[in-house]
């Protein structure tokens, strides 16, 4: 088969590799119909994630069709169309039993495209398939569903739920990339009074307004002043960090009100300063997290009901074989305007039910 193979810092290629095979009784083999590229994939491609070894097939998000299952797989079977979760869950270890699938200690957690071959390929082996794949309704398009493999559950769980968004809250989302935009979309489910989006890119701020942000601001002092003005100097109830750089995290801690929540979603590669000299009296809660994907079934039902505007996040589509071109477009988002790129993705029409 063809797959995108990592060959070291800054090097990857769409090339021939061996077909995946069942290795454990809980495995499934999925023929990939649609994949997307995550910002984390760019970090891996640049060599920033040292545990990813050269020769690894990249990617951790996909929609496809089951073509083979191990003898212990009971919830999916060949022919089923499924969402492949970015998180692999055994369902048996202590953390899985607590719903913390991202921390799975039985060869699970974030393994696809990191510790084992991933989804940016024509076929992928999915361990622990019973909990790590989700059957898809026929009415849900693959190009929409693939966004529920990672960015929507990440934004919803690590940002909105960890941040304890409530009705009438003021919510600030720092970073209006795909994760931040998904956070805006899912925060709206809780009817906050106001959502403020912060980013450096005007195009992303426009996208944030389209998806429901009530106010937008360029990152920096302008954003902090806007939050202060709109909250009568109190600060925001919830601030979601969706960038992953020290300056943005520190900005979030300055924007939050006493008793508020800072929910860190961004992937940080460098230390950030925690100004406890300012925060220790303010009763601020700071949360971090790797997505667990326990919310995926709920998000799938909302998508099927038309309550998640996922399509508006997809700005570029490519055939699966154009993987290298898609990486180039996604890596130059400031120039190309790319939010999410999706490769593949056949259409699946809803069934029409006739009544007499």
mmCIF file with all atom_site columns, C-alpha atoms in Angstrom, residues 21-30 66 68-77 88-92 104 106-108 111-112 116 124-133:
data_model
loop_
_atom_site.group_PDB
_atom_site.id
_atom_site.type_symbol
_atom_site.label_atom_id
_atom_site.label_alt_id
_atom_site.label_comp_id
_atom_site.label_asym_id
_atom_site.label_entity_id
_atom_site.label_seq_id
_atom_site.pdbx_PDB_ins_code
_atom_site.Cartn_x
_atom_site.Cartn_y
_atom_site.Cartn_z
_atom_site.occupancy
_atom_site.B_iso_or_equiv
_atom_site.pdbx_formal_charge
_atom_site.auth_seq_id
_atom_site.auth_comp_id
_atom_site.auth_asym_id
_atom_site.auth_atom_id
_atom_site.pdbx_PDB_model_num
ATOM 1  C CA . UNK A 1 21  ? -1.882  -7.238  9.296  1.00 0.00 ? 21  UNK A CA 1
ATOM 2  C CA . UNK A 1 22  ? -3.757  -8.430  12.361 1.00 0.00 ? 22  UNK A CA 1
ATOM 3  C CA . UNK A 1 23  ? -1.232  -8.744  15.200 1.00 0.00 ? 23  UNK A CA 1
ATOM 4  C CA . UNK A 1 24  ? -3.530  -9.150  18.206 1.00 0.00 ? 24  UNK A CA 1
ATOM 5  C CA . UNK A 1 25  ? -6.984  -10.639 18.597 1.00 0.00 ? 25  UNK A CA 1
ATOM 6  C CA . UNK A 1 26  ? -8.382  -7.172  19.424 1.00 0.00 ? 26  UNK A CA 1
ATOM 7  C CA . UNK A 1 27  ? -7.110  -5.537  16.190 1.00 0.00 ? 27  UNK A CA 1
ATOM 8  C CA . UNK A 1 28  ? -9.026  -4.340  13.163 1.00 0.00 ? 28  UNK A CA 1
ATOM 9  C CA . UNK A 1 29  ? -7.735  -3.409  9.721  1.00 0.00 ? 29  UNK A CA 1
ATOM 10 C CA . UNK A 1 30  ? -9.410  -0.316  8.259  1.00 0.00 ? 30  UNK A CA 1
ATOM 11 C CA . UNK A 1 66  ? -13.430 -2.306  8.380  1.00 0.00 ? 66  UNK A CA 1
ATOM 12 C CA . UNK A 1 68  ? -10.681 -7.488  8.771  1.00 0.00 ? 68  UNK A CA 1
ATOM 13 C CA . UNK A 1 69  ? -11.001 -8.023  12.510 1.00 0.00 ? 69  UNK A CA 1
ATOM 14 C CA . UNK A 1 70  ? -9.290  -10.153 15.129 1.00 0.00 ? 70  UNK A CA 1
ATOM 15 C CA . UNK A 1 71  ? -11.091 -12.988 16.857 1.00 0.00 ? 71  UNK A CA 1
ATOM 16 C CA . UNK A 1 72  ? -11.836 -10.964 20.017 1.00 0.00 ? 72  UNK A CA 1
ATOM 17 C CA . UNK A 1 73  ? -13.442 -7.983  18.245 1.00 0.00 ? 73  UNK A CA 1
ATOM 18 C CA . UNK A 1 74  ? -17.199 -7.989  18.823 1.00 0.00 ? 74  UNK A CA 1
ATOM 19 C CA . UNK A 1 75  ? -18.620 -4.498  18.172 1.00 0.00 ? 75  UNK A CA 1
ATOM 20 C CA . UNK A 1 76  ? -17.538 -3.962  14.561 1.00 0.00 ? 76  UNK A CA 1
ATOM 21 C CA . UNK A 1 77  ? -17.215 -6.282  11.590 1.00 0.00 ? 77  UNK A CA 1
ATOM 22 C CA . UNK A 1 88  ? -6.509  3.900   21.549 1.00 0.00 ? 88  UNK A CA 1
ATOM 23 C CA . UNK A 1 89  ? -8.197  2.420   24.616 1.00 0.00 ? 89  UNK A CA 1
ATOM 24 C CA . UNK A 1 90  ? -7.887  -1.095  26.050 1.00 0.00 ? 90  UNK A CA 1
ATOM 25 C CA . UNK A 1 91  ? -10.910 -0.623  28.314 1.00 0.00 ? 91  UNK A CA 1
ATOM 26 C CA . UNK A 1 92  ? -9.376  -2.708  31.094 1.00 0.00 ? 92  UNK A CA 1
ATOM 27 C CA . UNK A 1 104 ? -4.260  3.979   28.853 1.00 0.00 ? 104 UNK A CA 1
ATOM 28 C CA . UNK A 1 106 ? -2.016  -1.247  28.142 1.00 0.00 ? 106 UNK A CA 1
ATOM 29 C CA . UNK A 1 107 ? -0.285  -0.163  24.882 1.00 0.00 ? 107 UNK A CA 1
ATOM 30 C CA . UNK A 1 108 ? -2.960  2.499   24.355 1.00 0.00 ? 108 UNK A CA 1
ATOM 31 C CA . UNK A 1 111 ? -0.093  5.610   19.837 1.00 0.00 ? 111 UNK A CA 1
ATOM 32 C CA . UNK A 1 112 ? -1.257  5.935   16.209 1.00 0.00 ? 112 UNK A CA 1
ATOM 33 C CA . UNK A 1 116 ? 2.925   2.599   15.890 1.00 0.00 ? 116 UNK A CA 1
ATOM 34 C CA . UNK A 1 124 ? -4.291  1.109   9.021  1.00 0.00 ? 124 UNK A CA 1
ATOM 35 C CA . UNK A 1 125 ? -4.171  -1.415  11.847 1.00 0.00 ? 125 UNK A CA 1
ATOM 36 C CA . UNK A 1 126 ? -6.258  -0.201  14.800 1.00 0.00 ? 126 UNK A CA 1
ATOM 37 C CA . UNK A 1 127 ? -5.518  -1.898  18.157 1.00 0.00 ? 127 UNK A CA 1
ATOM 38 C CA . UNK A 1 128 ? -8.336  -2.458  20.667 1.00 0.00 ? 128 UNK A CA 1
ATOM 39 C CA . UNK A 1 129 ? -10.864 -1.857  17.914 1.00 0.00 ? 129 UNK A CA 1
ATOM 40 C CA . UNK A 1 130 ? -13.964 -2.296  20.084 1.00 0.00 ? 130 UNK A CA 1
ATOM 41 C CA . UNK A 1 131 ? -13.281 0.947   21.972 1.00 0.00 ? 131 UNK A CA 1
ATOM 42 C CA . UNK A 1 132 ? -11.043 2.704   19.448 1.00 0.00 ? 132 UNK A CA 1
ATOM 43 C CA . UNK A 1 133 ? -13.458 2.796   16.507 1.00 0.00 ? 133 UNK A CA 1
#
